[in-house]
Amino acid sequence: MVSIPASQWQAHRAALRRFVRQRVADPHEAEDVVQDTLLRAHESLHQLQSPERLPAWLARIAAHRIIDLHRARRPADELPEDLPAPEPEHDPVVALAPCLPALVDRLPPTYREAVRLSELQELPQREVAQRLGLTLSGAKSRVQRGRALLRALVEACCRVVMAGTTIEGFERRPAPAAAATAPAGCHSGLRCESLRPS
């Protein structure tokens, strides 16, 4: 059976939440979809062939759960029998999520825990400040600087295509070309083998 570390589940949960919120307007229904998706994934984890396929698998489960949600809203609307199953779209944020815990671990200690609490565990910055014994403005500053360092680490390993603040796509940099700018072990230490080019 495939084993997924807790830190990766946290990163997947955050990416999955963003994926679902883009498709479900009601935040309570979106959270229900996320919880149901994770529960179904845990119950069926023995069917997963490889941990690298987890982001696409979660997106597929969520997509089916979202369809179920919309069907429940309109019980009178019949779907055609020949309607093909939806193909999960490639969400670059979902695909990039498994790499983040390893990159967060490479941040300087001053920023590592602030980013882990804020970005991977999605805690409000007020709670980050309390946990780290900082003022709110100090926590915000630490998270902001940590995000900038994390972004630099991601860009050292991957060419990221942005549209404003949204990730449109990315592709891994070839290991030899990235060697000069990538942190030590960037390519060997990250489990990003499943990433598809943008």
mmCIF file of N, CA and C in Angstrom, residues 19-140:
data_model
loop_
_atom_site.group_PDB
_atom_site.id
_atom_site.type_symbol
_atom_site.label_atom_id
_atom_site.label_comp_id
_atom_site.label_asym_id
_atom_site.label_seq_id
_atom_site.Cartn_x
_atom_site.Cartn_y
_atom_site.Cartn_z
ATOM 1 N N PHE A 19 -8.540 24.200 -5.470
ATOM 2 C CA PHE A 19 -9.153 23.578 -6.649
ATOM 3 C C PHE A 19 -10.679 23.581 -6.509
ATOM 4 N N VAL A 20 -11.177 23.160 -5.346
ATOM 5 C CA VAL A 20 -12.622 23.051 -5.138
ATOM 6 C C VAL A 20 -13.256 24.428 -5.042
ATOM 7 N N ARG A 21 -12.614 25.366 -4.360
ATOM 8 C CA ARG A 21 -13.195 26.702 -4.200
ATOM 9 C C ARG A 21 -13.341 27.433 -5.532
ATOM 10 N N GLN A 22 -12.545 27.070 -6.508
ATOM 11 C CA GLN A 22 -12.695 27.661 -7.835
ATOM 12 C C GLN A 22 -13.938 27.138 -8.540
ATOM 13 N N ARG A 23 -14.496 26.035 -8.055
ATOM 14 C CA ARG A 23 -15.600 25.386 -8.739
ATOM 15 C C ARG A 23 -16.901 25.357 -7.931
ATOM 16 N N VAL A 24 -16.808 25.627 -6.629
ATOM 17 C CA VAL A 24 -17.978 25.607 -5.753
ATOM 18 C C VAL A 24 -18.033 26.947 -5.029
ATOM 19 N N ALA A 25 -19.099 27.704 -5.251
ATOM 20 C CA ALA A 25 -19.193 29.066 -4.716
ATOM 21 C C ALA A 25 -19.387 29.089 -3.201
ATOM 22 N N ASP A 26 -20.232 28.218 -2.682
ATOM 23 C CA ASP A 26 -20.527 28.226 -1.250
ATOM 24 C C ASP A 26 -19.340 27.648 -0.474
ATOM 25 N N PRO A 27 -18.738 28.424 0.445
ATOM 26 C CA PRO A 27 -17.544 27.945 1.161
ATOM 27 C C PRO A 27 -17.821 26.712 2.029
ATOM 28 N N HIS A 28 -19.034 26.593 2.592
ATOM 29 C CA HIS A 28 -19.357 25.424 3.410
ATOM 30 C C HIS A 28 -19.469 24.171 2.539
ATOM 31 N N GLU A 29 -20.112 24.314 1.385
ATOM 32 C CA GLU A 29 -20.214 23.177 0.468
ATOM 33 C C GLU A 29 -18.832 22.801 -0.064
ATOM 34 N N ALA A 30 -18.005 23.814 -0.339
ATOM 35 C CA ALA A 30 -16.647 23.543 -0.827
ATOM 36 C C ALA A 30 -15.867 22.755 0.210
ATOM 37 N N GLU A 31 -15.967 23.148 1.478
ATOM 38 C CA GLU A 31 -15.244 22.426 2.537
ATOM 39 C C GLU A 31 -15.777 21.007 2.678
ATOM 40 N N ASP A 32 -17.099 20.819 2.516
ATOM 41 C CA ASP A 32 -17.672 19.469 2.545
ATOM 42 C C ASP A 32 -17.084 18.609 1.432
ATOM 43 N N VAL A 33 -16.936 19.199 0.234
ATOM 44 C CA VAL A 33 -16.357 18.462 -0.894
ATOM 45 C C VAL A 33 -14.912 18.074 -0.583
ATOM 46 N N VAL A 34 -14.150 19.008 -0.016
ATOM 47 C CA VAL A 34 -12.748 18.718 0.328
ATOM 48 C C VAL A 34 -12.682 17.576 1.334
ATOM 49 N N GLN A 35 -13.486 17.667 2.402
ATOM 50 C CA GLN A 35 -13.470 16.629 3.433
ATOM 51 C C GLN A 35 -13.887 15.267 2.868
ATOM 52 N N ASP A 36 -14.947 15.282 2.065
ATOM 53 C CA ASP A 36 -15.421 14.035 1.475
ATOM 54 C C ASP A 36 -14.377 13.442 0.532
ATOM 55 N N THR A 37 -13.711 14.307 -0.238
ATOM 56 C CA THR A 37 -12.668 13.844 -1.157
ATOM 57 C C THR A 37 -11.531 13.190 -0.386
ATOM 58 N N LEU A 38 -11.073 13.840 0.687
ATOM 59 C CA LEU A 38 -9.973 13.280 1.473
ATOM 60 C C LEU A 38 -10.380 11.973 2.150
ATOM 61 N N LEU A 39 -11.628 11.918 2.638
ATOM 62 C CA LEU A 39 -12.111 10.687 3.264
ATOM 63 C C LEU A 39 -12.140 9.546 2.248
ATOM 64 N N ARG A 40 -12.689 9.827 1.066
ATOM 65 C CA ARG A 40 -12.743 8.788 0.025
ATOM 66 C C ARG A 40 -11.338 8.369 -0.405
ATOM 67 N N ALA A 41 -10.425 9.333 -0.466
ATOM 68 C CA ALA A 41 -9.045 9.005 -0.839
ATOM 69 C C ALA A 41 -8.400 8.105 0.210
ATOM 70 N N HIS A 42 -8.599 8.441 1.495
ATOM 71 C CA HIS A 42 -8.031 7.601 2.559
ATOM 72 C C HIS A 42 -8.603 6.189 2.521
ATOM 73 N N GLU A 43 -9.920 6.098 2.289
ATOM 74 C CA GLU A 43 -10.561 4.784 2.257
ATOM 75 C C GLU A 43 -10.093 3.942 1.076
ATOM 76 N N SER A 44 -9.695 4.598 -0.017
ATOM 77 C CA SER A 44 -9.306 3.878 -1.234
ATOM 78 C C SER A 44 -7.815 3.984 -1.534
ATOM 79 N N LEU A 45 -7.030 4.381 -0.547
ATOM 80 C CA LEU A 45 -5.600 4.608 -0.771
ATOM 81 C C LEU A 45 -4.894 3.357 -1.305
ATOM 82 N N HIS A 46 -5.409 2.190 -0.971
ATOM 83 C CA HIS A 46 -4.805 0.947 -1.457
ATOM 84 C C HIS A 46 -4.884 0.824 -2.986
ATOM 85 N N GLN A 47 -5.773 1.595 -3.621
ATOM 86 C CA GLN A 47 -5.907 1.544 -5.081
ATOM 87 C C GLN A 47 -4.895 2.436 -5.793
ATOM 88 N N LEU A 48 -4.281 3.353 -5.057
ATOM 89 C CA LEU A 48 -3.335 4.284 -5.662
ATOM 90 C C LEU A 48 -2.039 3.550 -5.984
ATOM 91 N N GLN A 49 -1.624 3.628 -7.245
ATOM 92 C CA GLN A 49 -0.433 2.906 -7.694
ATOM 93 C C GLN A 49 0.865 3.573 -7.269
ATOM 94 N N SER A 50 0.865 4.912 -7.232
ATOM 95 C CA SER A 50 2.107 5.634 -6.981
ATOM 96 C C SER A 50 1.785 6.949 -6.280
ATOM 97 N N PRO A 51 2.598 7.382 -5.297
ATOM 98 C CA PRO A 51 2.329 8.647 -4.609
ATOM 99 C C PRO A 51 2.352 9.856 -5.547
ATOM 100 N N GLU A 52 3.097 9.754 -6.642
ATOM 101 C CA GLU A 52 3.183 10.867 -7.589
ATOM 102 C C GLU A 52 1.849 11.125 -8.287
ATOM 103 N N ARG A 53 0.963 10.130 -8.300
ATOM 104 C CA ARG A 53 -0.330 10.277 -8.957
ATOM 105 C C ARG A 53 -1.402 10.835 -8.022
ATOM 106 N N LEU A 54 -1.043 11.052 -6.748
ATOM 107 C CA LEU A 54 -2.020 11.503 -5.771
ATOM 108 C C LEU A 54 -2.703 12.812 -6.155
ATOM 109 N N PRO A 55 -1.990 13.864 -6.611
ATOM 110 C CA PRO A 55 -2.697 15.108 -6.950
ATOM 111 C C PRO A 55 -3.766 14.920 -8.020
ATOM 112 N N ALA A 56 -3.449 14.186 -9.079
ATOM 113 C CA ALA A 56 -4.429 13.959 -10.144
ATOM 114 C C ALA A 56 -5.583 13.097 -9.636
ATOM 115 N N TRP A 57 -5.270 12.134 -8.794
ATOM 116 C CA TRP A 57 -6.294 11.246 -8.238
ATOM 117 C C TRP A 57 -7.255 12.044 -7.355
ATOM 118 N N LEU A 58 -6.714 12.921 -6.502
ATOM 119 C CA LEU A 58 -7.566 13.752 -5.654
ATOM 120 C C LEU A 58 -8.439 14.682 -6.502
ATOM 121 N N ALA A 59 -7.859 15.254 -7.559
ATOM 122 C CA ALA A 59 -8.631 16.141 -8.436
ATOM 123 C C ALA A 59 -9.773 15.370 -9.102
ATOM 124 N N ARG A 60 -9.521 14.139 -9.500
ATOM 125 C CA ARG A 60 -10.560 13.335 -10.136
ATOM 126 C C ARG A 60 -11.680 13.012 -9.142
ATOM 127 N N ILE A 61 -11.314 12.635 -7.912
ATOM 128 C CA ILE A 61 -12.323 12.347 -6.888
ATOM 129 C C ILE A 61 -13.146 13.606 -6.606
ATOM 130 N N ALA A 62 -12.456 14.744 -6.469
ATOM 131 C CA ALA A 62 -13.156 16.008 -6.193
ATOM 132 C C ALA A 62 -14.078 16.381 -7.343
ATOM 133 N N ALA A 63 -13.624 16.198 -8.577
ATOM 134 C CA ALA A 63 -14.454 16.546 -9.733
ATOM 135 C C ALA A 63 -15.749 15.731 -9.727
ATOM 136 N N HIS A 64 -15.649 14.443 -9.410
ATOM 137 C CA HIS A 64 -16.854 13.604 -9.349
ATOM 138 C C HIS A 64 -17.756 14.037 -8.188
ATOM 139 N N ARG A 65 -17.141 14.404 -7.076
ATOM 140 C CA ARG A 65 -17.925 14.860 -5.915
ATOM 141 C C ARG A 65 -18.641 16.179 -6.244
ATOM 142 N N ILE A 66 -17.985 17.060 -6.992
ATOM 143 C CA ILE A 66 -18.602 18.339 -7.390
ATOM 144 C C ILE A 66 -19.783 18.081 -8.326
ATOM 145 N N ILE A 67 -19.631 17.132 -9.238
ATOM 146 C CA ILE A 67 -20.746 16.762 -10.123
ATOM 147 C C ILE A 67 -21.918 16.250 -9.290
ATOM 148 N N ASP A 68 -21.627 15.395 -8.294
ATOM 149 C CA ASP A 68 -22.685 14.898 -7.413
ATOM 150 C C ASP A 68 -23.394 16.042 -6.696
ATOM 151 N N LEU A 69 -22.618 17.030 -6.265
ATOM 152 C CA LEU A 69 -23.189 18.182 -5.577
ATOM 153 C C LEU A 69 -24.151 18.946 -6.482
ATOM 154 N N HIS A 70 -23.728 19.178 -7.726
ATOM 155 C CA HIS A 70 -24.582 19.898 -8.666
ATOM 156 C C HIS A 70 -25.818 19.078 -9.049
ATOM 157 N N ARG A 71 -25.667 17.783 -9.142
ATOM 158 C CA ARG A 71 -26.830 16.931 -9.432
ATOM 159 C C ARG A 71 -27.846 17.008 -8.307
ATOM 160 N N ALA A 72 -27.370 17.034 -7.077
ATOM 161 C CA ALA A 72 -28.275 17.076 -5.927
ATOM 162 C C ALA A 72 -29.065 18.382 -5.888
ATOM 163 N N ARG A 73 -28.485 19.439 -6.409
ATOM 164 C CA ARG A 73 -29.181 20.730 -6.433
ATOM 165 C C ARG A 73 -30.314 20.746 -7.441
ATOM 166 N N ARG A 74 -30.147 20.034 -8.543
ATOM 167 C CA ARG A 74 -31.147 20.034 -9.616
ATOM 168 C C ARG A 74 -31.609 18.603 -9.889
ATOM 169 N N PRO A 75 -32.376 18.037 -8.982
ATOM 170 C CA PRO A 75 -32.768 16.633 -9.162
ATOM 171 C C PRO A 75 -33.653 16.410 -10.381
ATOM 172 N N ALA A 76 -34.314 17.473 -10.890
ATOM 173 C CA ALA A 76 -35.198 17.299 -12.036
ATOM 174 C C ALA A 76 -34.421 17.241 -13.354
ATOM 175 N N ASP A 77 -33.205 17.746 -13.369
ATOM 176 C CA ASP A 77 -32.425 17.750 -14.603
ATOM 177 C C ASP A 77 -31.763 16.391 -14.819
ATOM 178 N N GLU A 78 -32.118 15.764 -15.911
ATOM 179 C CA GLU A 78 -31.525 14.470 -16.249
ATOM 180 C C GLU A 78 -30.283 14.692 -17.102
ATOM 181 N N LEU A 79 -29.231 13.969 -16.791
ATOM 182 C CA LEU A 79 -28.021 14.036 -17.608
ATOM 183 C C LEU A 79 -28.111 12.966 -18.682
ATOM 184 N N PRO A 80 -27.640 13.272 -19.888
ATOM 185 C CA PRO A 80 -27.685 12.264 -20.944
ATOM 186 C C PRO A 80 -26.847 11.039 -20.571
ATOM 187 N N GLU A 81 -27.315 9.886 -20.997
ATOM 188 C CA GLU A 81 -26.624 8.639 -20.675
ATOM 189 C C GLU A 81 -25.245 8.553 -21.331
ATOM 190 N N ASP A 82 -25.086 9.201 -22.492
ATOM 191 C CA ASP A 82 -23.812 9.106 -23.203
ATOM 192 C C ASP A 82 -22.831 10.218 -22.811
ATOM 193 N N LEU A 83 -23.135 10.938 -21.729
ATOM 194 C CA LEU A 83 -22.245 12.007 -21.275
ATOM 195 C C LEU A 83 -20.935 11.391 -20.775
ATOM 196 N N PRO A 84 -19.800 11.772 -21.376
ATOM 197 C CA PRO A 84 -18.534 11.183 -20.934
ATOM 198 C C PRO A 84 -18.149 11.695 -19.546
ATOM 199 N N ALA A 85 -17.418 10.870 -18.835
ATOM 200 C CA ALA A 85 -16.931 11.279 -17.517
ATOM 201 C C ALA A 85 -15.981 12.457 -17.694
ATOM 202 N N PRO A 86 -16.023 13.407 -16.780
ATOM 203 C CA PRO A 86 -15.142 14.568 -16.931
ATOM 204 C C PRO A 86 -13.682 14.181 -16.754
ATOM 205 N N GLU A 87 -12.867 14.729 -17.607
ATOM 206 C CA GLU A 87 -11.429 14.540 -17.468
ATOM 207 C C GLU A 87 -10.940 15.560 -16.451
ATOM 208 N N PRO A 88 -10.199 15.121 -15.437
ATOM 209 C CA PRO A 88 -9.701 16.120 -14.498
ATOM 210 C C PRO A 88 -8.718 17.036 -15.216
ATOM 211 N N GLU A 89 -8.960 18.335 -15.092
ATOM 212 C CA GLU A 89 -8.059 19.262 -15.756
ATOM 213 C C GLU A 89 -6.756 19.329 -14.983
ATOM 214 N N HIS A 90 -5.713 19.629 -15.697
ATOM 215 C CA HIS A 90 -4.410 19.726 -15.054
ATOM 216 C C HIS A 90 -4.347 21.051 -14.310
ATOM 217 N N ASP A 91 -4.343 20.975 -13.004
ATOM 218 C CA ASP A 91 -4.233 22.166 -12.179
ATOM 219 C C ASP A 91 -2.793 22.253 -11.708
ATOM 220 N N PRO A 92 -2.048 23.241 -12.180
ATOM 221 C CA PRO A 92 -0.634 23.312 -11.820
ATOM 222 C C PRO A 92 -0.407 23.495 -10.325
ATOM 223 N N VAL A 93 -1.328 24.147 -9.640
ATOM 224 C CA VAL A 93 -1.168 24.325 -8.201
ATOM 225 C C VAL A 93 -1.260 22.967 -7.498
ATOM 226 N N VAL A 94 -2.224 22.146 -7.917
ATOM 227 C CA VAL A 94 -2.375 20.809 -7.338
ATOM 228 C C VAL A 94 -1.144 19.968 -7.638
ATOM 229 N N ALA A 95 -0.622 20.059 -8.858
ATOM 230 C CA ALA A 95 0.548 19.264 -9.234
ATOM 231 C C ALA A 95 1.808 19.718 -8.511
ATOM 232 N N LEU A 96 1.922 21.003 -8.210
ATOM 233 C CA LEU A 96 3.110 21.543 -7.563
ATOM 234 C C LEU A 96 3.100 21.301 -6.052
ATOM 235 N N ALA A 97 1.939 21.075 -5.481
ATOM 236 C CA ALA A 97 1.786 20.954 -4.029
ATOM 237 C C ALA A 97 2.715 19.932 -3.371
ATOM 238 N N PRO A 98 2.940 18.741 -3.954
ATOM 239 C CA PRO A 98 3.801 17.771 -3.264
ATOM 240 C C PRO A 98 5.239 18.250 -3.078
ATOM 241 N N CYS A 99 5.678 19.206 -3.866
ATOM 242 C CA CYS A 99 7.047 19.701 -3.758
ATOM 243 C C CYS A 99 7.232 20.684 -2.612
ATOM 244 N N LEU A 100 6.156 21.324 -2.188
ATOM 245 C CA LEU A 100 6.284 22.428 -1.240
ATOM 246 C C LEU A 100 6.848 22.034 0.124
ATOM 247 N N PRO A 101 6.409 20.927 0.751
ATOM 248 C CA PRO A 101 6.985 20.612 2.064
ATOM 249 C C PRO A 101 8.508 20.471 2.031
ATOM 250 N N ALA A 102 9.042 19.831 0.983
ATOM 251 C CA ALA A 102 10.503 19.682 0.892
ATOM 252 C C ALA A 102 11.187 21.027 0.719
ATOM 253 N N LEU A 103 10.558 21.929 -0.028
ATOM 254 C CA LEU A 103 11.144 23.253 -0.219
ATOM 255 C C LEU A 103 11.016 24.103 1.044
ATOM 256 N N VAL A 104 9.900 23.989 1.744
ATOM 257 C CA VAL A 104 9.742 24.723 3.004
ATOM 258 C C VAL A 104 10.814 24.277 3.998
ATOM 259 N N ASP A 105 11.137 22.987 3.999
ATOM 260 C CA ASP A 105 12.191 22.480 4.891
ATOM 261 C C ASP A 105 13.548 23.102 4.588
ATOM 262 N N ARG A 106 13.739 23.615 3.389
ATOM 263 C CA ARG A 106 15.020 24.234 3.002
ATOM 264 C C ARG A 106 15.101 25.722 3.358
ATOM 265 N N LEU A 107 14.001 26.297 3.830
ATOM 266 C CA LEU A 107 14.017 27.706 4.212
ATOM 267 C C LEU A 107 14.869 27.895 5.467
ATOM 268 N N PRO A 108 15.448 29.076 5.635
ATOM 269 C CA PRO A 108 16.171 29.351 6.879
ATOM 270 C C PRO A 108 15.226 29.178 8.072
ATOM 271 N N PRO A 109 15.747 28.719 9.204
ATOM 272 C CA PRO A 109 14.882 28.448 10.370
ATOM 273 C C PRO A 109 13.996 29.626 10.763
ATOM 274 N N THR A 110 14.454 30.842 10.585
ATOM 275 C CA THR A 110 13.671 32.022 10.950
ATOM 276 C C THR A 110 12.338 32.054 10.216
ATOM 277 N N TYR A 111 12.305 31.573 8.987
ATOM 278 C CA TYR A 111 11.097 31.669 8.157
ATOM 279 C C TYR A 111 10.365 30.334 8.015
ATOM 280 N N ARG A 112 11.057 29.234 8.254
ATOM 281 C CA ARG A 112 10.503 27.901 7.974
ATOM 282 C C ARG A 112 9.170 27.664 8.676
ATOM 283 N N GLU A 113 9.122 27.844 10.002
ATOM 284 C CA GLU A 113 7.912 27.524 10.742
ATOM 285 C C GLU A 113 6.780 28.501 10.415
ATOM 286 N N ALA A 114 7.118 29.769 10.194
ATOM 287 C CA ALA A 114 6.089 30.751 9.844
ATOM 288 C C ALA A 114 5.410 30.371 8.533
ATOM 289 N N VAL A 115 6.194 29.961 7.543
ATOM 290 C CA VAL A 115 5.628 29.566 6.252
ATOM 291 C C VAL A 115 4.866 28.253 6.389
ATOM 292 N N ARG A 116 5.409 27.317 7.160
ATOM 293 C CA ARG A 116 4.716 26.029 7.335
ATOM 294 C C ARG A 116 3.332 26.257 7.968
ATOM 295 N N LEU A 117 3.269 27.075 9.000
ATOM 296 C CA LEU A 117 1.988 27.326 9.671
ATOM 297 C C LEU A 117 1.019 28.087 8.771
ATOM 298 N N SER A 118 1.529 29.100 8.082
ATOM 299 C CA SER A 118 0.667 29.958 7.261
ATOM 300 C C SER A 118 0.241 29.296 5.963
ATOM 301 N N GLU A 119 1.181 28.673 5.261
ATOM 302 C CA GLU A 119 0.894 28.173 3.920
ATOM 303 C C GLU A 119 0.482 26.704 3.885
ATOM 304 N N LEU A 120 1.155 25.846 4.634
ATOM 305 C CA LEU A 120 0.818 24.418 4.569
ATOM 306 C C LEU A 120 -0.336 24.070 5.499
ATOM 307 N N GLN A 121 -0.364 24.700 6.683
ATOM 308 C CA GLN A 121 -1.454 24.415 7.622
ATOM 309 C C GLN A 121 -2.587 25.434 7.515
ATOM 310 N N GLU A 122 -2.388 26.481 6.706
ATOM 311 C CA GLU A 122 -3.400 27.506 6.426
ATOM 312 C C GLU A 122 -3.952 28.167 7.687
ATOM 313 N N LEU A 123 -3.074 28.420 8.651
ATOM 314 C CA LEU A 123 -3.509 29.117 9.856
ATOM 315 C C LEU A 123 -3.573 30.614 9.584
ATOM 316 N N PRO A 124 -4.497 31.331 10.231
ATOM 317 C CA PRO A 124 -4.523 32.788 10.096
ATOM 318 C C PRO A 124 -3.238 33.372 10.680
ATOM 319 N N GLN A 125 -2.807 34.493 10.140
ATOM 320 C CA GLN A 125 -1.541 35.059 10.590
ATOM 321 C C GLN A 125 -1.579 35.477 12.054
ATOM 322 N N ARG A 126 -2.740 35.794 12.572
ATOM 323 C CA ARG A 126 -2.850 36.118 14.004
ATOM 324 C C ARG A 126 -2.452 34.896 14.840
ATOM 325 N N GLU A 127 -2.895 33.713 14.429
ATOM 326 C CA GLU A 127 -2.533 32.492 15.153
ATOM 327 C C GLU A 127 -1.060 32.156 14.951
ATOM 328 N N VAL A 128 -0.531 32.409 13.746
ATOM 329 C CA VAL A 128 0.903 32.212 13.502
ATOM 330 C C VAL A 128 1.692 33.085 14.470
ATOM 331 N N ALA A 129 1.268 34.328 14.625
ATOM 332 C CA ALA A 129 1.949 35.249 15.540
ATOM 333 C C ALA A 129 1.929 34.713 16.968
ATOM 334 N N GLN A 130 0.782 34.214 17.412
ATOM 335 C CA GLN A 130 0.674 33.673 18.771
ATOM 336 C C GLN A 130 1.578 32.467 18.963
ATOM 337 N N ARG A 131 1.568 31.559 17.997
ATOM 338 C CA ARG A 131 2.370 30.339 18.131
ATOM 339 C C ARG A 131 3.872 30.627 18.127
ATOM 340 N N LEU A 132 4.274 31.651 17.380
ATOM 341 C CA LEU A 132 5.698 31.965 17.282
ATOM 342 C C LEU A 132 6.131 33.044 18.271
ATOM 343 N N GLY A 133 5.202 33.561 19.080
ATOM 344 C CA GLY A 133 5.542 34.583 20.047
ATOM 345 C C GLY A 133 5.933 35.901 19.404
ATOM 346 N N LEU A 134 5.261 36.253 18.302
ATOM 347 C CA LEU A 134 5.556 37.474 17.566
ATOM 348 C C LEU A 134 4.359 38.412 17.615
ATOM 349 N N THR A 135 4.608 39.682 17.304
ATOM 350 C CA THR A 135 3.486 40.591 17.083
ATOM 351 C C THR A 135 2.851 40.215 15.747
ATOM 352 N N LEU A 136 1.629 40.683 15.524
ATOM 353 C CA LEU A 136 0.963 40.384 14.258
ATOM 354 C C LEU A 136 1.768 40.935 13.089
ATOM 355 N N SER A 137 2.267 42.171 13.214
ATOM 356 C CA SER A 137 3.055 42.743 12.107
ATOM 357 C C SER A 137 4.359 41.981 11.920
ATOM 358 N N GLY A 138 4.954 41.491 13.010
ATOM 359 C CA GLY A 138 6.173 40.689 12.896
ATOM 360 C C GLY A 138 5.916 39.371 12.183
ATOM 361 N N ALA A 139 4.780 38.743 12.495
ATOM 362 C CA ALA A 139 4.424 37.487 11.825
ATOM 363 C C ALA A 139 4.150 37.720 10.351
ATOM 364 N N LYS A 140 3.426 38.801 10.037
ATOM 365 C CA LYS A 140 3.135 39.107 8.630
ATOM 366 C C LYS A 140 4.429 39.319 7.854
#
